[in-house]
Coordinates of C-alpha atoms and ligand atoms in Angstrom, one line a residue:
X726 CA 52.9 32.1 42.8
X727 CA 52.9 33.6 39.4
X728 CA 50.4 36.4 38.8
X729 CA 48.8 37.5 35.6
X730 CA 50.1 40.9 34.7
X731 CA 49.2 41.6 31.1
X732 CA 51.3 43.9 29.0
X733 CA 49.9 47.2 27.8
X734 CA 49.6 48.2 24.2
X735 CA 50.7 51.8 23.5
X736 CA 49.2 53.5 20.5
X737 CA 51.2 53.6 17.3
X738 CA 49.4 56.4 15.6
X739 CA 47.0 58.1 17.9
X740 CA 48.5 60.2 20.8
X741 CA 47.9 58.7 24.2
X742 CA 45.4 60.2 26.7
X743 CA 43.5 62.1 24.1
X744 CA 40.0 63.5 25.1
X745 CA 37.5 62.2 22.6
X746 CA 34.2 63.1 24.3
X747 CA 32.5 65.3 21.7
X748 CA 32.1 65.2 18.0
X749 CA 34.3 68.4 17.8
X750 CA 37.1 66.4 19.5
X751 CA 36.6 63.3 17.4
X752 CA 36.1 64.6 13.9
X753 CA 39.6 66.1 13.3
X754 CA 41.2 62.8 14.0
X755 CA 39.1 61.1 11.4
X756 CA 40.0 63.9 9.0
X757 CA 43.7 63.4 9.7
X758 CA 43.3 59.7 9.3
X759 CA 41.7 60.1 5.9
X760 CA 44.4 62.6 4.8
X761 CA 47.3 60.3 5.8
X762 CA 49.3 59.4 2.7
X763 CA 49.4 55.7 1.9
X764 CA 51.9 54.9 -0.8
X765 CA 53.0 51.3 -0.2
X766 CA 51.5 48.0 1.1
X767 CA 53.4 48.5 4.4
X768 CA 51.9 52.0 4.8
X769 CA 48.5 50.5 4.1
X770 CA 48.9 48.0 6.9
X771 CA 50.0 50.7 9.3
X772 CA 47.0 52.8 8.2
X773 CA 44.6 50.0 8.9
X774 CA 46.0 49.6 12.4
X775 CA 45.7 53.4 12.9
X776 CA 42.1 53.3 11.9
X777 CA 41.5 50.5 14.3
X778 CA 43.2 52.5 17.1
X779 CA 41.0 55.5 16.5
X780 CA 37.8 53.4 16.3
X781 CA 38.8 51.6 19.5
X782 CA 39.4 54.9 21.4
X783 CA 36.1 56.4 20.2
X784 CA 34.3 53.2 20.8
X785 CA 35.7 52.9 24.3
X786 CA 34.2 56.3 25.2
X787 CA 30.8 54.8 24.3
X788 CA 31.4 51.6 26.2
X789 CA 32.5 53.6 29.3
X790 CA 29.3 55.7 29.2
X791 CA 27.2 52.5 28.7
X792 CA 28.8 50.8 31.7
X793 CA 28.4 54.0 33.8
X794 CA 24.7 54.2 32.8
X795 CA 23.9 50.5 33.5
X796 CA 25.6 50.6 36.8
X797 CA 23.4 53.5 37.9
X798 CA 20.3 53.9 35.7
X799 CA 18.6 56.4 38.1
X800 CA 21.5 58.9 37.5
X801 CA 20.1 61.2 34.8
X802 CA 23.5 62.6 34.0
X803 CA 24.9 59.2 33.1
X804 CA 21.9 58.5 30.9
X805 CA 22.2 61.8 29.2
X806 CA 25.9 61.2 28.5
X807 CA 25.2 57.8 27.0
X808 CA 22.3 59.1 24.9
X809 CA 24.5 62.0 23.7
X810 CA 27.0 59.4 22.4
X811 CA 24.3 57.4 20.7
X812 CA 22.7 60.5 19.1
X813 CA 25.6 62.8 18.4
X814 CA 28.6 60.6 17.7
X815 CA 27.4 57.2 16.5
X816 CA 25.3 58.3 13.5
X817 CA 28.2 60.5 12.3
X818 CA 30.5 57.6 12.5
X819 CA 28.5 55.5 10.0
X820 CA 29.4 57.3 6.8
X821 CA 33.0 57.7 8.0
X822 CA 33.3 54.0 8.6
X823 CA 32.1 53.5 5.1
X824 CA 34.7 55.9 3.7
X825 CA 37.5 54.1 5.7
X826 CA 36.3 50.8 4.3
X827 CA 36.3 52.2 0.7
X828 CA 39.7 53.7 1.1
X829 CA 41.1 50.3 2.2
X830 CA 39.2 48.3 -0.4
X831 CA 40.2 50.7 -3.3
X832 CA 43.8 51.0 -2.2
X833 CA 46.1 50.0 -5.1
X834 CA 48.5 48.2 -2.8
X835 CA 45.9 46.0 -1.3
X836 CA 46.6 43.1 -3.6
X837 CA 50.2 43.0 -2.3
X838 CA 49.1 42.2 1.2
X839 CA 49.3 38.6 2.4
X840 CA 46.0 37.1 1.3
X841 CA 45.8 34.5 4.0
X842 CA 46.2 37.2 6.7
X843 CA 43.6 39.7 5.3
X844 CA 41.1 37.4 3.8
X845 CA 38.6 37.3 6.7
X846 CA 39.0 41.1 7.2
X847 CA 38.4 41.9 3.6
X848 CA 35.5 39.6 3.3
X849 CA 33.7 41.5 6.0
X850 CA 34.6 44.9 4.6
X851 CA 33.5 44.0 1.1
X852 CA 30.2 42.7 2.5
X853 CA 29.5 45.8 4.6
X854 CA 30.3 48.1 1.7
X855 CA 28.0 46.0 -0.5
X856 CA 25.1 46.4 2.0
X857 CA 25.6 50.0 2.9
X858 CA 22.9 52.4 1.6
X859 CA 22.6 56.0 2.7
X860 CA 18.9 55.7 2.1
X861 CA 18.7 53.0 4.8
X862 CA 20.2 55.2 7.6
X863 CA 16.8 56.9 8.4
X864 CA 15.1 53.5 8.3
X865 CA 17.6 52.1 10.8
X866 CA 17.0 55.1 13.0
X867 CA 13.3 54.5 12.9
X868 CA 13.8 50.8 13.6
X869 CA 16.0 51.8 16.6
X870 CA 13.1 53.9 18.0
X871 CA 10.6 51.1 17.5
X872 CA 13.0 48.7 19.2
X873 CA 13.2 51.1 22.2
X874 CA 9.4 51.2 22.2
X875 CA 9.3 47.4 22.5
X876 CA 11.7 47.5 25.5
X877 CA 9.6 50.3 27.1
X878 CA 6.4 48.3 26.6
X879 CA 7.8 45.2 28.1
X880 CA 9.6 47.1 30.9
X881 CA 6.4 48.9 31.9
X882 CA 4.5 45.6 32.5
X883 CA 3.7 45.2 36.1
X884 CA 1.2 43.2 38.2
X885 CA 0.0 43.5 41.7
X886 CA 0.8 40.3 43.6
X887 CA 0.5 39.8 47.4
X888 CA -0.2 43.5 47.7
X889 CA 2.9 44.7 45.9
X890 CA 3.4 46.1 42.5
X891 CA 6.0 43.9 40.7
X892 CA 7.6 43.8 37.3
X893 CA 7.2 40.5 35.4
X894 CA 10.9 39.8 36.0
X895 CA 10.3 40.0 39.7
X896 CA 7.5 37.5 39.3
X897 CA 9.8 34.8 38.0
X898 CA 11.0 33.6 41.4
X899 CA 7.3 32.7 42.3
X900 CA 7.4 30.1 39.5
X901 CA 9.9 28.2 41.6
X902 CA 7.5 28.1 44.6
X903 CA 6.8 24.6 45.7
X904 CA 3.1 25.5 46.3
X905 CA 1.4 24.8 43.0
X906 CA -1.5 27.2 43.7
X907 CA 1.0 30.1 44.2
X908 CA 2.8 29.2 41.0
X909 CA -0.4 29.1 39.0
X910 CA -1.6 32.4 40.3
X911 CA 1.7 34.1 39.6
X912 CA 1.9 32.6 36.1
X913 CA -1.7 33.5 35.2
X914 CA -1.3 37.0 36.5
X915 CA 1.8 37.6 34.3
X916 CA 0.3 35.9 31.3
X917 CA -2.9 38.1 31.5
X918 CA -0.8 41.2 31.8
X919 CA 1.3 40.3 28.7
X920 CA -1.9 39.7 26.7
X921 CA -3.2 43.1 27.5
X922 CA -0.5 44.5 25.2
X923 CA -0.8 41.9 22.5
X924 CA -2.3 44.3 20.0
X925 CA 0.3 47.0 20.7
X926 CA 3.1 44.4 20.3
X927 CA 1.7 43.1 17.0
X928 CA 1.3 46.6 15.7
X929 CA 4.9 47.4 16.7
X930 CA 6.1 44.2 15.0
X931 CA 4.2 44.8 11.8
X932 CA 5.9 48.3 11.5
X933 CA 9.3 46.8 12.2
X934 CA 8.7 44.0 9.6
X935 CA 7.7 46.6 7.0
X936 CA 10.9 48.7 7.6
X937 CA 13.1 45.6 7.5
X938 CA 11.6 44.5 4.2
X939 CA 12.3 48.0 2.8
X940 CA 15.9 47.9 4.1
X941 CA 16.5 44.6 2.3
X942 CA 14.9 45.8 -0.9
X943 CA 17.0 49.0 -0.9
X944 CA 20.1 46.9 -0.5
X945 CA 19.1 44.8 -3.6
X946 CA 17.8 41.7 -1.9
X947 CA 14.8 39.7 -2.8
X948 CA 13.8 39.2 0.8
X949 CA 14.8 39.9 4.4
X950 CA 16.0 36.4 5.0
X951 CA 18.7 36.6 2.4
X952 CA 19.6 40.1 3.5
X953 CA 19.9 39.0 7.1
X954 CA 22.3 36.2 6.3
X955 CA 24.6 38.7 4.6
X956 CA 24.0 41.4 7.3
X957 CA 24.9 38.9 10.1
X958 CA 28.0 38.0 8.1
X959 CA 27.0 34.3 7.8
X960 CA 29.7 33.5 5.3
X961 CA 30.4 30.0 6.5
X962 CA 26.9 28.6 6.5
X963 CA 23.7 29.3 4.6
X964 CA 19.9 29.2 4.8
X965 CA 19.9 25.4 4.0
X966 CA 22.3 24.7 7.0
X967 CA 20.1 26.5 9.5
X968 CA 17.1 24.5 8.2
X969 CA 19.3 21.3 8.6
X970 CA 19.9 22.4 12.2
X971 CA 16.2 22.9 12.8
X972 CA 15.4 19.4 11.4
X973 CA 18.2 17.7 13.4
X974 CA 17.0 19.3 16.6
X975 CA 13.5 18.1 15.9
X976 CA 14.6 14.5 15.3
X977 CA 17.2 14.2 17.9
X978 CA 16.7 16.7 20.7
X979 CA 12.9 17.0 21.0
X980 CA 12.6 13.3 22.1
X981 CA 15.1 13.8 24.9
X982 CA 13.4 17.0 25.9
X983 CA 10.1 15.1 26.2
X984 CA 11.8 12.4 28.3
X985 CA 13.2 15.1 30.7
X986 CA 9.7 16.6 31.0
X987 CA 8.1 13.2 31.6
X988 CA 10.6 12.6 34.4
X989 CA 9.9 16.1 35.8
X990 CA 6.2 15.4 35.7
X991 CA 6.4 12.1 37.4
X992 CA 8.7 13.6 40.2
X993 CA 6.2 16.4 40.7
X994 CA 3.4 13.9 40.9
X995 CA 1.1 15.8 38.6
X996 CA -1.4 14.6 36.0
X997 CA -0.2 17.0 33.3
X998 CA 2.6 19.5 33.1
X999 CA 1.2 23.0 33.1
X1000 CA 3.1 26.1 32.0
X1001 CA 3.6 27.0 35.7
X1002 CA 5.2 23.7 36.5
X1003 CA 8.4 24.1 34.5
X1004 CA 10.7 26.1 36.8
X1005 CA 10.0 24.5 40.1
X1006 CA 12.3 21.9 41.6
X1007 CA 10.6 18.5 41.0
X1008 CA 11.4 17.2 44.5
X1009 CA 10.1 20.3 46.2
X1010 CA 13.4 21.4 47.6
X1011 CA 14.0 25.1 48.3
X1012 CA 16.3 26.9 45.8
X1013 CA 20.0 26.3 46.0
X1014 CA 21.9 28.9 48.0
X1015 CA 25.5 29.0 46.7
X1016 CA 26.7 32.2 48.4
X1017 CA 25.5 35.2 50.4
X1018 CA 27.8 38.0 49.3
X1019 CA 29.4 38.7 46.0
X1020 CA 32.9 38.4 47.5
X1021 CA 32.2 34.8 48.1
X1022 CA 30.8 34.5 44.5
X1023 CA 34.0 36.0 43.0
X1024 CA 36.4 33.9 45.2
X1025 CA 34.5 30.7 44.7
X1026 CA 34.4 31.2 40.9
X1027 CA 38.1 31.9 40.9
X1028 CA 38.7 28.6 42.6
X1029 CA 36.6 26.8 40.0
X1030 CA 38.6 28.5 37.2
X1031 CA 41.8 27.5 38.8
X1032 CA 40.6 23.9 38.9
X1033 CA 39.7 24.0 35.3
X1034 CA 43.0 25.6 34.4
X1035 CA 45.5 27.4 36.6
X1036 CA 46.2 30.1 34.0
X1037 CA 42.5 30.9 33.6
X1038 CA 42.3 31.2 37.4
X1039 CA 45.1 33.7 37.3
X1040 CA 43.4 35.7 34.6
X1041 CA 40.2 35.8 36.7
X1042 CA 42.2 36.9 39.7
X1043 CA 43.6 39.8 37.6
X1044 CA 40.1 40.9 36.7
X1045 CA 39.2 41.0 40.4
X1046 CA 42.3 42.9 41.3
X1047 CA 41.7 45.5 38.6
X1048 CA 38.0 46.0 39.6
X1049 CA 36.8 44.9 36.2
X1050 CA 33.7 43.2 37.7
X1051 CA 30.5 44.8 39.0
X1052 CA 28.6 41.8 40.3
X1053 CA 26.1 42.7 43.0
X1054 CA 22.5 43.6 42.4
X1055 CA 21.6 47.0 43.9
X1056 CA 18.9 49.6 43.5
X1057 CA 19.2 51.5 40.3
X1058 CA 21.3 49.0 38.4
X1059 CA 20.1 47.8 35.0
X1060 CA 18.9 44.2 34.8
X1061 CA 20.7 41.3 33.4
X1062 CA 24.4 40.6 32.8
X1063 CA 27.0 41.2 30.1
X1064 CA 30.7 41.1 29.3
X1065 CA 31.9 44.1 27.3
X1066 CA 35.3 45.2 26.1
X1067 CA 37.1 48.4 26.8
X1068 CA 38.5 48.4 23.3
X1069 CA 41.3 50.8 23.7
X1070 CA 42.7 49.3 26.9
X1071 CA 41.9 45.8 25.5
X1072 CA 40.4 44.7 28.8
X1073 CA 37.1 43.0 29.6
X1074 CA 34.4 44.3 32.0
X1075 CA 31.8 42.0 33.6
X1076 CA 28.4 43.3 34.7
X1077 CA 25.7 41.3 36.5
X1078 CA 23.1 41.3 39.2
X1079 CA 24.0 38.6 41.6
X1080 CA 21.5 38.0 44.5
X1081 CA 22.7 34.5 45.7
X1082 CA 21.1 32.2 43.1
X1083 CA 22.5 29.1 41.4
X1084 CA 22.0 30.9 38.1
X1085 CA 24.3 33.7 39.3
X1086 CA 27.2 31.2 39.5
X1087 CA 26.4 30.0 36.0
X1088 CA 26.3 33.6 34.7
X1089 CA 29.7 34.5 36.2
X1090 CA 31.2 31.3 34.7
X1091 CA 29.7 32.3 31.4
X1092 CA 30.8 35.9 31.4
X1093 CA 34.2 34.8 32.7
X1094 CA 34.6 32.7 29.5
X1095 CA 33.9 35.8 27.4
X1096 CA 36.5 37.7 29.4
X1097 CA 39.1 35.0 28.8
X1098 CA 38.4 35.4 25.1
X1099 CA 39.0 39.2 25.3
X1100 CA 42.3 38.6 27.2
X1101 CA 43.4 35.8 24.8
X1102 CA 43.4 38.0 21.7
X1103 CA 44.7 41.3 23.3
X1104 CA 48.0 41.0 21.4
X1105 CA 46.3 41.1 18.0
X1106 CA 47.3 44.4 16.3
X1107 CA 44.3 44.5 13.9
X1108 CA 41.3 45.7 16.0
X1109 CA 38.8 43.9 13.8
X1110 CA 40.5 40.5 14.7
X1111 CA 40.1 41.2 18.4
X1112 CA 36.4 40.7 17.8
X1113 CA 35.0 37.3 16.9
X1114 CA 31.9 36.0 15.3
X1115 CA 29.1 35.4 17.9
X1116 CA 28.8 31.7 16.9
X1117 CA 32.3 31.3 18.4
X1118 CA 32.2 33.9 21.2
X1119 CA 29.5 31.9 22.8
X1120 CA 31.6 28.7 22.6
X1121 CA 34.1 30.6 24.8
X1122 CA 31.5 31.4 27.4
X1123 CA 29.3 28.2 27.3
X1124 CA 32.3 26.0 27.6
X1125 CA 33.2 27.6 31.0
X1126 CA 29.6 27.0 32.2
X1127 CA 29.9 23.3 31.3
X1128 CA 33.5 22.7 32.6
X1129 CA 32.8 24.8 35.7
X1130 CA 29.6 22.8 36.5
X1131 CA 31.8 19.8 37.3
X1132 CA 33.8 21.6 39.9
X1133 CA 31.2 23.4 42.0
X1134 CA 32.6 22.4 45.5
X1135 CA 33.4 26.0 46.5
X1136 CA 29.6 26.5 46.6
X1137 CA 28.0 23.2 47.2
X1138 CA 28.1 19.7 48.8
X1139 CA 28.1 16.9 46.2
X1140 CA 24.4 16.4 46.1
X1141 CA 23.7 20.1 45.5
X1142 CA 26.5 20.2 42.9
X1143 CA 24.8 17.4 41.1
X1144 CA 21.5 19.3 41.2
X1145 CA 23.1 22.4 39.7
X1146 CA 24.9 20.4 37.0
X1147 CA 21.7 18.6 36.2
X1148 CA 19.8 21.9 35.8
X1149 CA 22.5 23.1 33.4
X1150 CA 22.5 20.0 31.2
X1151 CA 18.7 19.7 31.2
X1152 CA 18.5 23.4 30.4
X1153 CA 20.6 22.9 27.3
X1154 CA 18.3 20.1 26.1
X1155 CA 15.3 22.3 26.7
X1156 CA 16.7 25.4 25.0
X1157 CA 17.8 23.9 21.7
X1158 CA 14.2 23.1 20.5
X1159 CA 13.2 26.7 21.5
X1160 CA 16.1 28.1 19.5
X1161 CA 15.0 26.0 16.5
X1162 CA 11.4 27.2 16.9
X1163 CA 12.4 30.9 17.1
X1164 CA 14.6 30.5 14.0
X1165 CA 12.1 28.6 12.0
X1166 CA 9.4 31.2 12.9
X1167 CA 11.5 34.0 11.6
X1168 CA 12.3 32.1 8.4
X1169 CA 8.5 31.8 8.0
X1170 CA 7.7 35.4 8.8
X1171 CA 10.2 36.9 6.3
X1172 CA 9.6 34.5 3.5
X1173 CA 5.8 35.2 3.8
X1174 CA 6.1 39.0 4.0
X1175 CA 2.4 39.7 3.2
X1176 CA 1.0 37.4 5.9
X1177 CA -1.9 38.4 8.2
X1178 CA -1.7 38.2 11.9
X1179 CA -4.0 35.2 11.9
X1180 CA -1.6 33.4 9.5
X1181 CA 1.3 34.4 11.7
X1182 CA -0.4 33.0 14.8
X1183 CA -1.2 29.7 13.0
X1184 CA 2.4 29.4 11.9
X1185 CA 3.7 29.9 15.4
X1186 CA 1.1 27.4 16.7
X1187 CA 2.3 24.8 14.2
X1188 CA 5.9 25.2 15.2
X1189 CA 5.1 24.8 18.8
X1190 CA 3.4 21.5 17.9
X1191 CA 6.5 20.3 16.1
X1192 CA 9.2 21.5 18.5
X1193 CA 7.3 21.9 21.7
X1194 CA 7.3 19.6 24.7
X1195 CA 4.4 18.0 26.5
X1196 CA 3.1 21.1 28.3
X1197 CA -0.6 21.3 28.7
X1198 CA -1.8 24.8 27.7
X1199 CA -5.5 24.1 27.8
X1200 CA -7.4 27.2 28.9
X1201 CA -4.4 29.3 28.0
X1202 CA -4.3 28.9 24.2
X1203 CA -4.2 32.7 23.8
X1204 CA -1.0 33.0 25.9
X1205 CA 0.5 30.1 23.9
X1206 CA -0.3 31.7 20.6
X1207 CA 1.4 35.0 21.6
X1208 CA 4.3 33.5 23.5
X1209 CA 6.7 34.7 20.8
X1210 CA 6.1 38.3 22.0
X1211 CA 8.4 37.5 24.9
X1212 CA 11.3 36.6 22.7
X1213 CA 13.0 39.9 22.5
X1214 CA 15.4 38.8 19.7
X1215 CA 12.5 38.5 17.3
X1216 CA 11.8 42.2 17.9
X1217 CA 15.3 43.6 18.5
X1218 CA 17.8 41.4 16.7
X1219 CA 16.0 39.6 13.8
X1220 CA 17.5 36.2 13.0
X1221 CA 20.1 36.5 15.7
X1222 CA 19.4 33.5 17.9
X1223 CA 20.5 30.4 16.1
X1224 CA 24.1 31.6 16.9
X1225 CA 23.5 30.3 20.5
X1226 CA 22.5 26.9 19.2
X1227 CA 25.5 26.6 16.9
X1228 CA 27.8 27.7 19.8
X1229 CA 26.1 25.3 22.2
X1230 CA 27.0 22.4 19.8
X1231 CA 30.6 23.6 19.9
X1232 CA 30.7 24.0 23.7
X1233 CA 29.2 20.6 24.2
X1234 CA 31.9 19.0 22.0
X1235 CA 34.6 20.6 24.1
X1236 CA 32.9 19.4 27.3
X1237 CA 32.4 15.9 25.8
X1238 CA 36.1 15.7 25.2
X1239 CA 37.0 17.1 28.6
X1240 CA 35.2 14.2 30.3
X1241 CA 38.2 12.0 29.3
X1242 CA 40.8 14.6 28.3
X1243 CA 40.4 17.8 30.3
X1244 CA 43.9 19.1 29.7
X1245 CA 43.8 18.6 26.0
X1246 CA 40.3 20.1 25.7
X1247 CA 41.3 23.2 27.6
X1248 CA 44.6 23.7 25.8
X1249 CA 42.8 23.6 22.4
X1250 CA 40.1 25.9 23.8
X1251 CA 42.7 28.5 24.7
X1252 CA 44.5 28.1 21.4
X1253 CA 41.2 28.9 19.5
X1254 CA 40.4 31.8 21.7
X1255 CA 43.7 33.4 20.9
X1256 CA 42.8 33.5 17.2
X1257 CA 40.1 36.1 18.0
X1258 CA 38.2 36.7 14.7
X1259 CA 41.1 36.2 12.4
X1260 CA 39.9 32.9 10.9
X1261 CA 36.6 31.7 9.4
X1262 CA 34.3 29.8 11.7
X1263 CA 35.1 26.3 10.6
X1264 CA 38.8 27.0 11.4
X1265 CA 38.1 28.5 14.8
X1266 CA 36.1 25.4 15.6
X1267 CA 38.9 23.2 14.3
X1268 CA 41.5 25.0 16.4
X1269 CA 39.3 24.2 19.4
X1270 CA 39.5 20.6 18.4
X1271 CA 35.8 20.5 17.4
X1272 CA 33.7 20.3 14.3
X1273 CA 31.5 23.0 12.7
X1274 CA 28.7 20.7 12.0
X1275 CA 24.9 20.6 12.4
X1276 CA 24.3 17.0 11.4
X1277 CA 22.0 14.5 13.1
X1278 CA 25.1 12.3 13.8
X1279 CA 27.0 14.9 15.7
X1280 CA 23.9 16.1 17.7
X1281 CA 23.0 12.4 18.4
X1282 CA 26.4 11.8 19.9
X1283 CA 26.1 14.9 22.1
X1284 CA 22.7 14.0 23.3
X1285 CA 23.8 10.5 24.2
X1286 CA 26.7 11.9 26.3
X1287 CA 24.2 14.3 28.1
X1288 CA 21.9 11.4 28.7
X1289 CA 24.7 9.3 30.1
X1290 CA 25.9 12.1 32.4
X1291 CA 22.4 12.8 33.6
X1292 CA 22.0 9.2 34.6
X1293 CA 25.1 9.5 36.8
X1294 CA 23.9 12.6 38.6
X1295 CA 21.8 12.6 41.8
X1296 CA 18.3 13.9 41.1
Ligands
ZN2532 ZN1 27.4 35.2 26.2

């Protein structure tokens, strides 16, 4: 059997095995880079690759410290090492990156470089230079501190339930309990705890909002909406397109969401659907149990990938053999899951907290898709092109969730596989309106910069009426009015959320095609992944055989296919 043994990529400019752990070790290399003579187009190309090499090596130091810290958060040395990178190295890199950008953009030989090859690269650099303001660095530092405060406030929320102090994340499993009284108690306890901090969170948000408006103004923008679209490098779509996305979701997806909730309500046999009725299995079955130990999770997921595509299975087997996965939940590990890239080695790393749930399988399929993306563009010499816009990164990952959900036999019998697949498809229908709500809300916030808290609350309430399902919140209106406090993106990554919706439309198109042409769908998927970030979004989508399109027509076709698949699945 062939095994996946990827080649290595030796440095062309930077010596190998250099220690770049402190600013004293890092700085001379940037000095040397900036002093390097560049007197032809060919030298300029080599210089850009050299800059990317140095950035990747310095960046990898930060990534390694981040991985080490999240794998063991109760180790103070690891935390100190990571914070030292964030405090001592990262801020000093910012002006240097700006100088590198300027040197490239002002180079006299730039116009001789092939336009088609460098167009996407230059577009991003020109944009970053245009947005960069020294005066915004302290504001960004202040924002980072407020953002950390948000995370602390949320992380510190605990309740006492059944005699034990629990975080709100630890309360989530009780919302899947079949006993409705238990669910209600768990939900109300969490909701009350969140509301205790509503003033603090609103204060925090108002301060963030003010700073963000200042950042936008400093950079010469009329408002933070326009600034964000530039800052998030949305070159291939604009404000009007995202509004079109919101409208299409409202017309096409919200009705299907309400049908799914109606069906859920009938199956549960309840009069009205309450906020604590949403996560439970409607037929009262216990949670799915796909695996007991993470070795089984990894082996089963590899089998699925092999079924989707032999070559992707080989790649996953390589990640396992190189220990590029840390899957098991254990004490001291940070929550959640992520895929990150060791930029210098050009290898992916997958982190998650598997405990044996259905969602763990989905998470690993998802992060596996990101890892395939990293592996697919390893050979790209320009480091900037080994990164890809998020709107397409998530196509890589979400596609694997969808394609994998049809091949779950390593974990389930066919009835359970159907149940898991149904959960995925219904989840997609339910999340799209939420994405539209969160996006529309932020458009409102930053285009009404002087609003009061009461106005903001009313705006949120109005959006929930437009995009919300048929959940009965009576008696809990306060929790409903503040439910945006839970959406960390609004606090930490303003406007960054619709990317998931755009990517979902892409992944659904690949999945739709795979129902009749799996081989073709996967072949184009891999072709598009290999382009990394070297082409604009519409071209990446086109390479994957799909359209970059937010129209009613496209979304209607996707929802029809989902409806059809749901009808075929066991309940
Ligand atoms: Zn992802």
